[in-house]
Every structure is written in structure tokens, then in C-alpha cells.
């Protein structure tokens, strides 16, 4: 229920808490899927910020040459991305556990 001052009381708070918890779980799911993708793939990139990184099989098909800038595709170390994903997953998991 919404009060005159705009704050929620009673059942409204429970609904908001449920909504927030549900959103956290959805985000956690997406982060876990992304981590699996990052861990199971090898990526290649030309170094140009305007170009996209490619998975190994795509890079092979292109003979390790960027289709956008024609530069050579080199293997990308995605260790920092995986580390950041793990960190965020741990944060959200701990937050969900604390709020149950």
C-alpha cells in the first residue's frame, strides 16, 4: 500500500522485496551463463575498438583476418572479464543469501 508521502507499507514492501530478489536472481542467472560462455570459448580480436571480438571457429574461417579493418586477429586474454564476472556472482549470491 502506498502512503501519501509516496512510501510503501505493509504488503507493498513484501512485493517490492520479492521483485528485487527476483531481479537479482535473473541477473545472477545471466552472469553465470556469461561466465560459462567466457570459460568455454577462445576469443580473437584485431585490437581496433570499433571491431568485434570473434570466437576461434569464426577467426579460423576468416583466416585470422578482421573483416572490418583487415587487421590480424590475435588471441584475447579474457581472464579479467572472467574474474569480474566471478566477483559479481559472489557478491549477488552473498546478498541473496543474507536477505533470505
PDB file of N, CA and C in Angstrom:
ATOM      1  N   UNK A   1       0.844  -1.168   0.000  1.00  0.00           N
ATOM      2  CA  UNK A   1       0.000   0.000   0.000  1.00  0.00           C
ATOM      3  C   UNK A   1       0.895   1.239   0.000  1.00  0.00           C
ATOM      4  N   UNK A   2       0.506   2.226  -0.743  1.00  0.00           N
ATOM      5  CA  UNK A   2       1.285   3.456  -0.863  1.00  0.00           C
ATOM      6  C   UNK A   2       0.688   4.536   0.037  1.00  0.00           C
ATOM      7  N   UNK A   3       1.565   5.157   0.839  1.00  0.00           N
ATOM      8  CA  UNK A   3       1.129   6.251   1.712  1.00  0.00           C
ATOM      9  C   UNK A   3       1.106   7.555   0.925  1.00  0.00           C
ATOM     10  N   UNK A   4       0.576   8.597   1.556  1.00  0.00           N
ATOM     11  CA  UNK A   4       0.510   9.903   0.907  1.00  0.00           C
ATOM     12  C   UNK A   4       1.895  10.445   0.562  1.00  0.00           C
ATOM     13  N   UNK A   5       2.897  10.094   1.386  1.00  0.00           N
ATOM     14  CA  UNK A   5       4.252  10.608   1.149  1.00  0.00           C
ATOM     15  C   UNK A   5       5.012   9.797   0.103  1.00  0.00           C
ATOM     16  N   UNK A   6       4.344   8.817  -0.504  1.00  0.00           N
ATOM     17  CA  UNK A   6       4.967   8.055  -1.577  1.00  0.00           C
ATOM     18  C   UNK A   6       5.647   6.778  -1.129  1.00  0.00           C
ATOM     19  N   UNK A   7       5.776   6.535   0.162  1.00  0.00           N
ATOM     20  CA  UNK A   7       6.420   5.319   0.663  1.00  0.00           C
ATOM     21  C   UNK A   7       5.418   4.175   0.699  1.00  0.00           C
ATOM     22  N   UNK A   8       5.955   2.955   0.641  1.00  0.00           N
ATOM     23  CA  UNK A   8       5.100   1.782   0.670  1.00  0.00           C
ATOM     24  C   UNK A   8       5.048   1.206   2.079  1.00  0.00           C
ATOM     25  N   UNK A   9       3.924   0.633   2.431  1.00  0.00           N
ATOM     26  CA  UNK A   9       3.777  -0.011   3.736  1.00  0.00           C
ATOM     27  C   UNK A   9       3.151  -1.382   3.544  1.00  0.00           C
ATOM     28  N   UNK A  10       3.238  -2.173   4.589  1.00  0.00           N
ATOM     29  CA  UNK A  10       2.565  -3.463   4.607  1.00  0.00           C
ATOM     30  C   UNK A  10       2.942  -4.376   3.466  1.00  0.00           C
ATOM     31  N   UNK A  11       1.936  -4.892   2.755  1.00  0.00           N
ATOM     32  CA  UNK A  11       2.138  -5.841   1.665  1.00  0.00           C
ATOM     33  C   UNK A  11       2.939  -5.285   0.511  1.00  0.00           C
ATOM     34  N   UNK A  12       2.905  -3.980   0.334  1.00  0.00           N
ATOM     35  CA  UNK A  12       3.664  -3.356  -0.740  1.00  0.00           C
ATOM     36  C   UNK A  12       5.153  -3.577  -0.588  1.00  0.00           C
ATOM     37  N   UNK A  13       5.638  -3.520   0.637  1.00  0.00           N
ATOM     38  CA  UNK A  13       7.068  -3.753   0.892  1.00  0.00           C
ATOM     39  C   UNK A  13       7.459  -5.177   0.537  1.00  0.00           C
ATOM     40  N   UNK A  14       6.589  -6.105   0.854  1.00  0.00           N
ATOM     41  CA  UNK A  14       6.878  -7.508   0.538  1.00  0.00           C
ATOM     42  C   UNK A  14       6.950  -7.714  -0.967  1.00  0.00           C
ATOM     43  N   UNK A  15       6.050  -7.059  -1.674  1.00  0.00           N
ATOM     44  CA  UNK A  15       6.043  -7.164  -3.137  1.00  0.00           C
ATOM     45  C   UNK A  15       7.318  -6.564  -3.721  1.00  0.00           C
ATOM     46  N   UNK A  16       7.739  -5.442  -3.178  1.00  0.00           N
ATOM     47  CA  UNK A  16       8.957  -4.800  -3.660  1.00  0.00           C
ATOM     48  C   UNK A  16      10.164  -5.683  -3.375  1.00  0.00           C
ATOM     49  N   UNK A  17      10.239  -6.233  -2.160  1.00  0.00           N
ATOM     50  CA  UNK A  17      11.346  -7.118  -1.803  1.00  0.00           C
ATOM     51  C   UNK A  17      11.365  -8.343  -2.722  1.00  0.00           C
ATOM     52  N   UNK A  18      10.200  -8.915  -2.976  1.00  0.00           N
ATOM     53  CA  UNK A  18      10.106 -10.066  -3.874  1.00  0.00           C
ATOM     54  C   UNK A  18      10.585  -9.685  -5.276  1.00  0.00           C
ATOM     55  N   UNK A  19      10.148  -8.526  -5.757  1.00  0.00           N
ATOM     56  CA  UNK A  19      10.547  -8.052  -7.086  1.00  0.00           C
ATOM     57  C   UNK A  19      12.060  -7.883  -7.171  1.00  0.00           C
ATOM     58  N   UNK A  20      12.652  -7.234  -6.177  1.00  0.00           N
ATOM     59  CA  UNK A  20      14.099  -7.001  -6.165  1.00  0.00           C
ATOM     60  C   UNK A  20      14.856  -8.321  -6.105  1.00  0.00           C
ATOM     61  N   UNK A  21      14.421  -9.228  -5.230  1.00  0.00           N
ATOM     62  CA  UNK A  21      15.075 -10.540  -5.131  1.00  0.00           C
ATOM     63  C   UNK A  21      14.978 -11.297  -6.451  1.00  0.00           C
ATOM     64  N   UNK A  22      13.826 -11.217  -7.082  1.00  0.00           N
ATOM     65  CA  UNK A  22      13.626 -11.888  -8.367  1.00  0.00           C
ATOM     66  C   UNK A  22      14.565 -11.310  -9.431  1.00  0.00           C
ATOM     67  N   UNK A  23      14.721  -9.995  -9.442  1.00  0.00           N
ATOM     68  CA  UNK A  23      15.621  -9.345 -10.401  1.00  0.00           C
ATOM     69  C   UNK A  23      17.072  -9.762 -10.156  1.00  0.00           C
ATOM     70  N   UNK A  24      17.465  -9.855  -8.903  1.00  0.00           N
ATOM     71  CA  UNK A  24      18.825 -10.292  -8.557  1.00  0.00           C
ATOM     72  C   UNK A  24      19.074 -11.708  -9.062  1.00  0.00           C
ATOM     73  N   UNK A  25      18.075 -12.576  -8.906  1.00  0.00           N
ATOM     74  CA  UNK A  25      18.224 -13.964  -9.368  1.00  0.00           C
ATOM     75  C   UNK A  25      18.342 -14.027 -10.890  1.00  0.00           C
ATOM     76  N   UNK A  26      17.590 -13.186 -11.589  1.00  0.00           N
ATOM     77  CA  UNK A  26      17.683 -13.136 -13.054  1.00  0.00           C
ATOM     78  C   UNK A  26      19.070 -12.656 -13.489  1.00  0.00           C
ATOM     79  N   UNK A  27      19.567 -11.620 -12.823  1.00  0.00           N
ATOM     80  CA  UNK A  27      20.895 -11.097 -13.132  1.00  0.00           C
ATOM     81  C   UNK A  27      21.947 -12.155 -12.840  1.00  0.00           C
ATOM     82  N   UNK A  28      21.811 -12.841 -11.720  1.00  0.00           N
ATOM     83  CA  UNK A  28      22.743 -13.906 -11.356  1.00  0.00           C
ATOM     84  C   UNK A  28      22.755 -14.999 -12.423  1.00  0.00           C
ATOM     85  N   UNK A  29      21.595 -15.376 -12.904  1.00  0.00           N
ATOM     86  CA  UNK A  29      21.486 -16.376 -13.977  1.00  0.00           C
ATOM     87  C   UNK A  29      22.240 -15.926 -15.225  1.00  0.00           C
ATOM     88  N   UNK A  30      22.014 -14.676 -15.625  1.00  0.00           N
ATOM     89  CA  UNK A  30      22.677 -14.145 -16.824  1.00  0.00           C
ATOM     90  C   UNK A  30      24.189 -14.086 -16.651  1.00  0.00           C
ATOM     91  N   UNK A  31      24.634 -13.698 -15.464  1.00  0.00           N
ATOM     92  CA  UNK A  31      26.074 -13.633 -15.201  1.00  0.00           C
ATOM     93  C   UNK A  31      26.711 -15.022 -15.247  1.00  0.00           C
ATOM     94  N   UNK A  32      26.014 -16.019 -14.707  1.00  0.00           N
ATOM     95  CA  UNK A  32      26.535 -17.385 -14.729  1.00  0.00           C
ATOM     96  C   UNK A  32      26.609 -17.925 -16.157  1.00  0.00           C
ATOM     97  N   UNK A  33      25.615 -17.623 -16.958  1.00  0.00           N
ATOM     98  CA  UNK A  33      25.621 -18.045 -18.370  1.00  0.00           C
ATOM     99  C   UNK A  33      26.776 -17.374 -19.099  1.00  0.00           C
ATOM    100  N   UNK A  34      26.974 -16.098 -18.846  1.00  0.00           N
ATOM    101  CA  UNK A  34      28.072 -15.365 -19.496  1.00  0.00           C
ATOM    102  C   UNK A  34      29.427 -15.924 -19.067  1.00  0.00           C
ATOM    103  N   UNK A  35      29.575 -16.256 -17.778  1.00  0.00           N
ATOM    104  CA  UNK A  35      30.831 -16.831 -17.297  1.00  0.00           C
ATOM    105  C   UNK A  35      31.106 -18.167 -17.975  1.00  0.00           C
ATOM    106  N   UNK A  36      30.092 -19.002 -18.094  1.00  0.00           N
ATOM    107  CA  UNK A  36      30.257 -20.281 -18.798  1.00  0.00           C
ATOM    108  C   UNK A  36      30.705 -20.056 -20.239  1.00  0.00           C
ATOM    109  N   UNK A  37      30.112 -19.073 -20.897  1.00  0.00           N
ATOM    110  CA  UNK A  37      30.463 -18.729 -22.275  1.00  0.00           C
ATOM    111  C   UNK A  37      31.918 -18.266 -22.357  1.00  0.00           C
ATOM    112  N   UNK A  38      32.310 -17.387 -21.460  1.00  0.00           N
ATOM    113  CA  UNK A  38      33.683 -16.870 -21.451  1.00  0.00           C
ATOM    114  C   UNK A  38      34.691 -17.989 -21.163  1.00  0.00           C
ATOM    115  N   UNK A  39      34.330 -18.920 -20.277  1.00  0.00           N
ATOM    116  CA  UNK A  39      35.241 -20.005 -19.909  1.00  0.00           C
ATOM    117  C   UNK A  39      35.351 -21.076 -20.986  1.00  0.00           C
ATOM    118  N   UNK A  40      34.306 -21.230 -21.770  1.00  0.00           N
ATOM    119  CA  UNK A  40      34.298 -22.313 -22.752  1.00  0.00           C
ATOM    120  C   UNK A  40      34.731 -21.862 -24.151  1.00  0.00           C
ATOM    121  N   UNK A  41      35.082 -20.595 -24.292  1.00  0.00           N
ATOM    122  CA  UNK A  41      35.419 -20.075 -25.611  1.00  0.00           C
ATOM    123  C   UNK A  41      36.800 -19.429 -25.619  1.00  0.00           C
ATOM    124  N   UNK A  42      37.401 -19.433 -26.793  1.00  0.00           N
ATOM    125  CA  UNK A  42      38.662 -18.739 -27.023  1.00  0.00           C
ATOM    126  C   UNK A  42      38.363 -17.615 -28.006  1.00  0.00           C
ATOM    127  N   UNK A  43      38.763 -16.393 -27.666  1.00  0.00           N
ATOM    128  CA  UNK A  43      38.392 -15.236 -28.467  1.00  0.00           C
ATOM    129  C   UNK A  43      39.592 -14.618 -29.176  1.00  0.00           C
ATOM    130  N   UNK A  44      39.300 -13.996 -30.317  1.00  0.00           N
ATOM    131  CA  UNK A  44      40.323 -13.335 -31.125  1.00  0.00           C
ATOM    132  C   UNK A  44      39.836 -11.937 -31.483  1.00  0.00           C
ATOM    133  N   UNK A  45      40.796 -11.001 -31.551  1.00  0.00           N
ATOM    134  CA  UNK A  45      40.462  -9.604 -31.834  1.00  0.00           C
ATOM    135  C   UNK A  45      41.649  -8.928 -32.494  1.00  0.00           C
ATOM    136  N   UNK A  46      41.359  -7.929 -33.306  1.00  0.00           N
ATOM    137  CA  UNK A  46      42.409  -7.214 -34.045  1.00  0.00           C
ATOM    138  C   UNK A  46      43.044  -6.082 -33.239  1.00  0.00           C
ATOM    139  N   UNK A  47      42.401  -5.672 -32.151  1.00  0.00           N
ATOM    140  CA  UNK A  47      42.907  -4.577 -31.347  1.00  0.00           C
ATOM    141  C   UNK A  47      42.211  -3.261 -31.607  1.00  0.00           C
ATOM    142  N   UNK A  48      41.420  -3.190 -32.660  1.00  0.00           N
ATOM    143  CA  UNK A  48      40.671  -1.989 -33.004  1.00  0.00           C
ATOM    144  C   UNK A  48      39.373  -1.965 -32.188  1.00  0.00           C
ATOM    145  N   UNK A  49      39.152  -0.902 -31.417  1.00  0.00           N
ATOM    146  CA  UNK A  49      37.965  -0.804 -30.553  1.00  0.00           C
ATOM    147  C   UNK A  49      36.648  -0.858 -31.318  1.00  0.00           C
ATOM    148  N   UNK A  50      36.680  -0.488 -32.577  1.00  0.00           N
ATOM    149  CA  UNK A  50      35.454  -0.474 -33.383  1.00  0.00           C
ATOM    150  C   UNK A  50      35.078  -1.861 -33.901  1.00  0.00           C
ATOM    151  N   UNK A  51      35.984  -2.799 -33.790  1.00  0.00           N
ATOM    152  CA  UNK A  51      35.746  -4.152 -34.309  1.00  0.00           C
ATOM    153  C   UNK A  51      35.335  -5.087 -33.182  1.00  0.00           C
ATOM    154  N   UNK A  52      34.594  -6.122 -33.538  1.00  0.00           N
ATOM    155  CA  UNK A  52      34.131  -7.069 -32.524  1.00  0.00           C
ATOM    156  C   UNK A  52      35.123  -8.200 -32.354  1.00  0.00           C
ATOM    157  N   UNK A  53      35.088  -8.802 -31.182  1.00  0.00           N
ATOM    158  CA  UNK A  53      35.929  -9.976 -30.968  1.00  0.00           C
ATOM    159  C   UNK A  53      35.187 -11.197 -31.512  1.00  0.00           C
ATOM    160  N   UNK A  54      35.941 -12.166 -31.930  1.00  0.00           N
ATOM    161  CA  UNK A  54      35.364 -13.350 -32.561  1.00  0.00           C
ATOM    162  C   UNK A  54      35.800 -14.607 -31.831  1.00  0.00           C
ATOM    163  N   UNK A  55      34.936 -15.616 -31.884  1.00  0.00           N
ATOM    164  CA  UNK A  55      35.308 -16.911 -31.332  1.00  0.00           C
ATOM    165  C   UNK A  55      36.291 -17.593 -32.281  1.00  0.00           C
ATOM    166  N   UNK A  56      37.002 -18.583 -31.757  1.00  0.00           N
ATOM    167  CA  UNK A  56      38.047 -19.267 -32.509  1.00  0.00           C
ATOM    168  C   UNK A  56      37.555 -19.772 -33.861  1.00  0.00           C
ATOM    169  N   UNK A  57      36.399 -20.455 -33.883  1.00  0.00           N
ATOM    170  CA  UNK A  57      35.912 -21.029 -35.142  1.00  0.00           C
ATOM    171  C   UNK A  57      35.628 -19.959 -36.194  1.00  0.00           C
ATOM    172  N   UNK A  58      35.154 -18.791 -35.753  1.00  0.00           N
ATOM    173  CA  UNK A  58      34.921 -17.684 -36.691  1.00  0.00           C
ATOM    174  C   UNK A  58      36.254 -17.130 -37.210  1.00  0.00           C
ATOM    175  N   UNK A  59      37.234 -17.012 -36.298  1.00  0.00           N
ATOM    176  CA  UNK A  59      38.554 -16.493 -36.680  1.00  0.00           C
ATOM    177  C   UNK A  59      39.221 -17.409 -37.698  1.00  0.00           C
ATOM    178  N   UNK A  60      39.081 -18.720 -37.518  1.00  0.00           N
ATOM    179  CA  UNK A  60      39.664 -19.694 -38.456  1.00  0.00           C
ATOM    180  C   UNK A  60      39.041 -19.514 -39.835  1.00  0.00           C
ATOM    181  N   UNK A  61      37.715 -19.409 -39.873  1.00  0.00           N
ATOM    182  CA  UNK A  61      37.019 -19.240 -41.150  1.00  0.00           C
ATOM    183  C   UNK A  61      37.478 -17.984 -41.885  1.00  0.00           C
ATOM    184  N   UNK A  62      37.886 -16.975 -41.126  1.00  0.00           N
ATOM    185  CA  UNK A  62      38.325 -15.702 -41.726  1.00  0.00           C
ATOM    186  C   UNK A  62      39.848 -15.652 -41.907  1.00  0.00           C
ATOM    187  N   UNK A  63      40.495 -16.797 -41.676  1.00  0.00           N
ATOM    188  CA  UNK A  63      41.956 -16.880 -41.777  1.00  0.00           C
ATOM    189  C   UNK A  63      42.638 -15.854 -40.867  1.00  0.00           C
ATOM    190  N   UNK A  64      42.025 -15.649 -39.687  1.00  0.00           N
ATOM    191  CA  UNK A  64      42.554 -14.745 -38.660  1.00  0.00           C
ATOM    192  C   UNK A  64      42.787 -13.330 -39.186  1.00  0.00           C
ATOM    193  N   UNK A  65      41.843 -12.881 -40.022  1.00  0.00           N
ATOM    194  CA  UNK A  65      41.903 -11.529 -40.569  1.00  0.00           C
ATOM    195  C   UNK A  65      40.557 -10.849 -40.301  1.00  0.00           C
ATOM    196  N   UNK A  66      40.601  -9.684 -39.687  1.00  0.00           N
ATOM    197  CA  UNK A  66      39.401  -8.938 -39.324  1.00  0.00           C
ATOM    198  C   UNK A  66      38.637  -8.528 -40.583  1.00  0.00           C
ATOM    199  N   UNK A  67      37.342  -8.779 -40.584  1.00  0.00           N
ATOM    200  CA  UNK A  67      36.520  -8.412 -41.746  1.00  0.00           C
ATOM    201  C   UNK A  67      36.282  -6.906 -41.819  1.00  0.00           C
ATOM    202  N   UNK A  68      36.375  -6.228 -40.696  1.00  0.00           N
ATOM    203  CA  UNK A  68      36.105  -4.791 -40.661  1.00  0.00           C
ATOM    204  C   UNK A  68      37.325  -3.961 -41.069  1.00  0.00           C
ATOM    205  N   UNK A  69      38.461  -4.170 -40.379  1.00  0.00           N
ATOM    206  CA  UNK A  69      39.628  -3.322 -40.636  1.00  0.00           C
ATOM    207  C   UNK A  69      40.759  -4.061 -41.364  1.00  0.00           C
ATOM    208  N   UNK A  70      40.552  -5.362 -41.601  1.00  0.00           N
ATOM    209  CA  UNK A  70      41.522  -6.219 -42.299  1.00  0.00           C
ATOM    210  C   UNK A  70      42.800  -6.479 -41.497  1.00  0.00           C
ATOM    211  N   UNK A  71      42.816  -6.093 -40.222  1.00  0.00           N
ATOM    212  CA  UNK A  71      43.972  -6.349 -39.362  1.00  0.00           C
ATOM    213  C   UNK A  71      44.025  -7.807 -38.932  1.00  0.00           C
ATOM    214  N   UNK A  72      45.189  -8.262 -38.454  1.00  0.00           N
ATOM    215  CA  UNK A  72      45.316  -9.648 -37.994  1.00  0.00           C
ATOM    216  C   UNK A  72      44.564  -9.861 -36.675  1.00  0.00           C
ATOM    217  N   UNK A  73      43.951 -11.017 -36.543  1.00  0.00           N
ATOM    218  CA  UNK A  73      43.237 -11.367 -35.316  1.00  0.00           C
ATOM    219  C   UNK A  73      44.178 -12.109 -34.387  1.00  0.00           C
ATOM    220  N   UNK A  74      44.301 -11.618 -33.163  1.00  0.00           N
ATOM    221  CA  UNK A  74      45.153 -12.244 -32.150  1.00  0.00           C
ATOM    222  C   UNK A  74      44.293 -12.732 -30.998  1.00  0.00           C
ATOM    223  N   UNK A  75      44.782 -13.758 -30.313  1.00  0.00           N
ATOM    224  CA  UNK A  75      44.046 -14.314 -29.187  1.00  0.00           C
ATOM    225  C   UNK A  75      43.914 -13.263 -28.079  1.00  0.00           C
ATOM    226  N   UNK A  76      42.724 -13.215 -27.475  1.00  0.00           N
ATOM    227  CA  UNK A  76      42.422 -12.256 -26.418  1.00  0.00           C
ATOM    228  C   UNK A  76      42.446 -12.981 -25.076  1.00  0.00           C
ATOM    229  N   UNK A  77      43.121 -12.378 -24.102  1.00  0.00           N
ATOM    230  CA  UNK A  77      43.103 -12.905 -22.740  1.00  0.00           C
ATOM    231  C   UNK A  77      41.870 -12.335 -22.048  1.00  0.00           C
ATOM    232  N   UNK A  78      40.896 -13.188 -21.776  1.00  0.00           N
ATOM    233  CA  UNK A  78      39.663 -12.728 -21.144  1.00  0.00           C
ATOM    234  C   UNK A  78      39.642 -13.047 -19.651  1.00  0.00           C
ATOM    235  N   UNK A  79      40.819 -13.217 -19.065  1.00  0.00           N
ATOM    236  CA  UNK A  79      40.931 -13.523 -17.646  1.00  0.00           C
ATOM    237  C   UNK A  79      40.320 -12.459 -16.748  1.00  0.00           C
ATOM    238  N   UNK A  80      40.506 -11.194 -17.095  1.00  0.00           N
ATOM    239  CA  UNK A  80      39.938 -10.116 -16.273  1.00  0.00           C
ATOM    240  C   UNK A  80      38.417 -10.096 -16.349  1.00  0.00           C
ATOM    241  N   UNK A  81      37.882 -10.412 -17.516  1.00  0.00           N
ATOM    242  CA  UNK A  81      36.419 -10.474 -17.671  1.00  0.00           C
ATOM    243  C   UNK A  81      35.865 -11.590 -16.795  1.00  0.00           C
ATOM    244  N   UNK A  82      36.512 -12.756 -16.853  1.00  0.00           N
ATOM    245  CA  UNK A  82      36.060 -13.895 -16.042  1.00  0.00           C
ATOM    246  C   UNK A  82      36.177 -13.589 -14.549  1.00  0.00           C
ATOM    247  N   UNK A  83      37.247 -12.929 -14.169  1.00  0.00           N
ATOM    248  CA  UNK A  83      37.444 -12.556 -12.765  1.00  0.00           C
ATOM    249  C   UNK A  83      36.350 -11.599 -12.302  1.00  0.00           C
ATOM    250  N   UNK A  84      36.016 -10.611 -13.120  1.00  0.00           N
ATOM    251  CA  UNK A  84      34.964  -9.646 -12.782  1.00  0.00           C
ATOM    252  C   UNK A  84      33.602 -10.337 -12.679  1.00  0.00           C
ATOM    253  N   UNK A  85      33.332 -11.264 -13.584  1.00  0.00           N
ATOM    254  CA  UNK A  85      32.064 -11.999 -13.536  1.00  0.00           C
ATOM    255  C   UNK A  85      31.971 -12.833 -12.261  1.00  0.00           C
ATOM    256  N   UNK A  86      33.055 -13.534 -11.918  1.00  0.00           N
ATOM    257  CA  UNK A  86      33.064 -14.342 -10.684  1.00  0.00           C
ATOM    258  C   UNK A  86      32.834 -13.464  -9.463  1.00  0.00           C
ATOM    259  N   UNK A  87      33.490 -12.309  -9.420  1.00  0.00           N
ATOM    260  CA  UNK A  87      33.351 -11.382  -8.299  1.00  0.00           C
ATOM    261  C   UNK A  87      31.895 -10.941  -8.145  1.00  0.00           C
ATOM    262  N   UNK A  88      31.277 -10.536  -9.251  1.00  0.00           N
ATOM    263  CA  UNK A  88      29.893 -10.067  -9.203  1.00  0.00           C
ATOM    264  C   UNK A  88      28.942 -11.202  -8.813  1.00  0.00           C
ATOM    265  N   UNK A  89      29.202 -12.408  -9.313  1.00  0.00           N
ATOM    266  CA  UNK A  89      28.382 -13.574  -8.960  1.00  0.00           C
ATOM    267  C   UNK A  89      28.469 -13.827  -7.460  1.00  0.00           C
ATOM    268  N   UNK A  90      29.670 -13.760  -6.904  1.00  0.00           N
ATOM    269  CA  UNK A  90      29.848 -13.961  -5.457  1.00  0.00           C
ATOM    270  C   UNK A  90      29.108 -12.881  -4.668  1.00  0.00           C
ATOM    271  N   UNK A  91      29.189 -11.639  -5.113  1.00  0.00           N
ATOM    272  CA  UNK A  91      28.501 -10.531  -4.433  1.00  0.00           C
ATOM    273  C   UNK A  91      26.995 -10.745  -4.400  1.00  0.00           C
ATOM    274  N   UNK A  92      26.429 -11.049  -5.539  1.00  0.00           N
ATOM    275  CA  UNK A  92      24.975 -11.202  -5.626  1.00  0.00           C
ATOM    276  C   UNK A  92      24.521 -12.440  -4.866  1.00  0.00           C
ATOM    277  N   UNK A  93      25.279 -13.529  -4.966  1.00  0.00           N
ATOM    278  CA  UNK A  93      24.952 -14.752  -4.233  1.00  0.00           C
ATOM    279  C   UNK A  93      24.932 -14.484  -2.729  1.00  0.00           C
ATOM    280  N   UNK A  94      25.946 -13.785  -2.239  1.00  0.00           N
ATOM    281  CA  UNK A  94      26.011 -13.446  -0.800  1.00  0.00           C
ATOM    282  C   UNK A  94      24.854 -12.550  -0.402  1.00  0.00           C
ATOM    283  N   UNK A  95      24.516 -11.603  -1.246  1.00  0.00           N
ATOM    284  CA  UNK A  95      23.412 -10.687  -0.966  1.00  0.00           C
ATOM    285  C   UNK A  95      22.086 -11.429  -0.909  1.00  0.00           C
ATOM    286  N   UNK A  96      21.879 -12.337  -1.829  1.00  0.00           N
ATOM    287  CA  UNK A  96      20.633 -13.135  -1.846  1.00  0.00           C
ATOM    288  C   UNK A  96      20.560 -13.987  -0.583  1.00  0.00           C
ATOM    289  N   UNK A  97      21.683 -14.610  -0.215  1.00  0.00           N
ATOM    290  CA  UNK A  97      21.710 -15.467   0.977  1.00  0.00           C
ATOM    291  C   UNK A  97      21.404 -14.672   2.250  1.00  0.00           C
ATOM    292  N   UNK A  98      21.959 -13.456   2.327  1.00  0.00           N
ATOM    293  CA  UNK A  98      21.741 -12.597   3.504  1.00  0.00           C
ATOM    294  C   UNK A  98      20.289 -12.183   3.645  1.00  0.00           C
ATOM    295  N   UNK A  99      19.608 -12.003   2.528  1.00  0.00           N
ATOM    296  CA  UNK A  99      18.242 -11.475   2.560  1.00  0.00           C
ATOM    297  C   UNK A  99      17.161 -12.537   2.636  1.00  0.00           C
ATOM    298  N   UNK A 100      17.549 -13.779   2.772  1.00  0.00           N
ATOM    299  CA  UNK A 100      16.507 -14.827   2.836  1.00  0.00           C
ATOM    300  C   UNK A 100      16.119 -15.142   4.251  1.00  0.00           C
TER     301      UNK A 100
END
